[in-house]
Amino acid sequence: FLLLNKLLPSSISVSSTSISSIGEISILALFPDAAALDLVINNLTENSTNGGKIKKVSIDSISRSKDGAYRVSMKIDPA
């Protein structure tokens, strides 16, 4: 959670977070715009920012509201 806290900017609103028995992290979050979503995906997938602690990031669902915000459900597999 400390790594995620570091990689997620304050503009992101996390609705829920859970960890499976195998360590997979599920997050449901609201991103204010596409730039914020792009920044987070890059932070999570780049070894230089995630310290080699994340193996894979997958987006389960994504939707965009009329105001341009994105609601994203994603899974993060630890390395």
Short mmCIF file of N, CA and C in Angstrom, two decimals, residues 18-26 53 76-79:
data_model
loop_
_atom_site.label_atom_id
_atom_site.label_comp_id
_atom_site.label_asym_id
_atom_site.label_seq_id
_atom_site.Cartn_x
_atom_site.Cartn_y
_atom_site.Cartn_z
N SER A 18 -8.69 -3.88 -2.60
CA SER A 18 -8.70 -5.18 -1.95
C SER A 18 -7.48 -5.97 -2.40
N ILE A 19 -7.09 -6.93 -1.56
CA ILE A 19 -5.96 -7.79 -1.86
C ILE A 19 -6.43 -9.24 -1.77
N SER A 20 -6.14 -10.00 -2.83
CA SER A 20 -6.55 -11.41 -2.86
C SER A 20 -5.57 -12.25 -2.04
N SER A 21 -5.89 -13.51 -1.89
CA SER A 21 -5.03 -14.42 -1.12
C SER A 21 -3.67 -14.65 -1.80
N ILE A 22 -3.59 -14.38 -3.11
CA ILE A 22 -2.32 -14.55 -3.82
C ILE A 22 -1.57 -13.21 -3.96
N GLY A 23 -2.10 -12.17 -3.35
CA GLY A 23 -1.41 -10.87 -3.35
C GLY A 23 -1.81 -9.92 -4.45
N GLU A 24 -2.75 -10.31 -5.29
CA GLU A 24 -3.22 -9.43 -6.35
C GLU A 24 -4.05 -8.29 -5.75
N ILE A 25 -3.76 -7.07 -6.18
CA ILE A 25 -4.45 -5.89 -5.65
C ILE A 25 -5.49 -5.42 -6.66
N SER A 26 -6.72 -5.23 -6.21
CA SER A 26 -7.80 -4.70 -7.04
C SER A 26 -8.12 -3.29 -6.57
N LYS A 53 8.59 -3.92 -8.29
CA LYS A 53 7.67 -4.63 -7.39
C LYS A 53 6.33 -4.98 -8.02
N ILE A 76 -3.54 -5.29 -10.05
CA ILE A 76 -2.10 -5.15 -10.03
C ILE A 76 -1.51 -6.44 -9.46
N ASP A 77 -0.65 -7.08 -10.24
CA ASP A 77 0.03 -8.31 -9.81
C ASP A 77 1.42 -7.95 -9.31
N PRO A 78 1.72 -8.29 -8.06
CA PRO A 78 3.06 -8.00 -7.54
C PRO A 78 4.11 -8.92 -8.16
N ALA A 79 5.34 -8.44 -8.18
CA ALA A 79 6.44 -9.24 -8.74
C ALA A 79 6.95 -10.21 -7.70
#
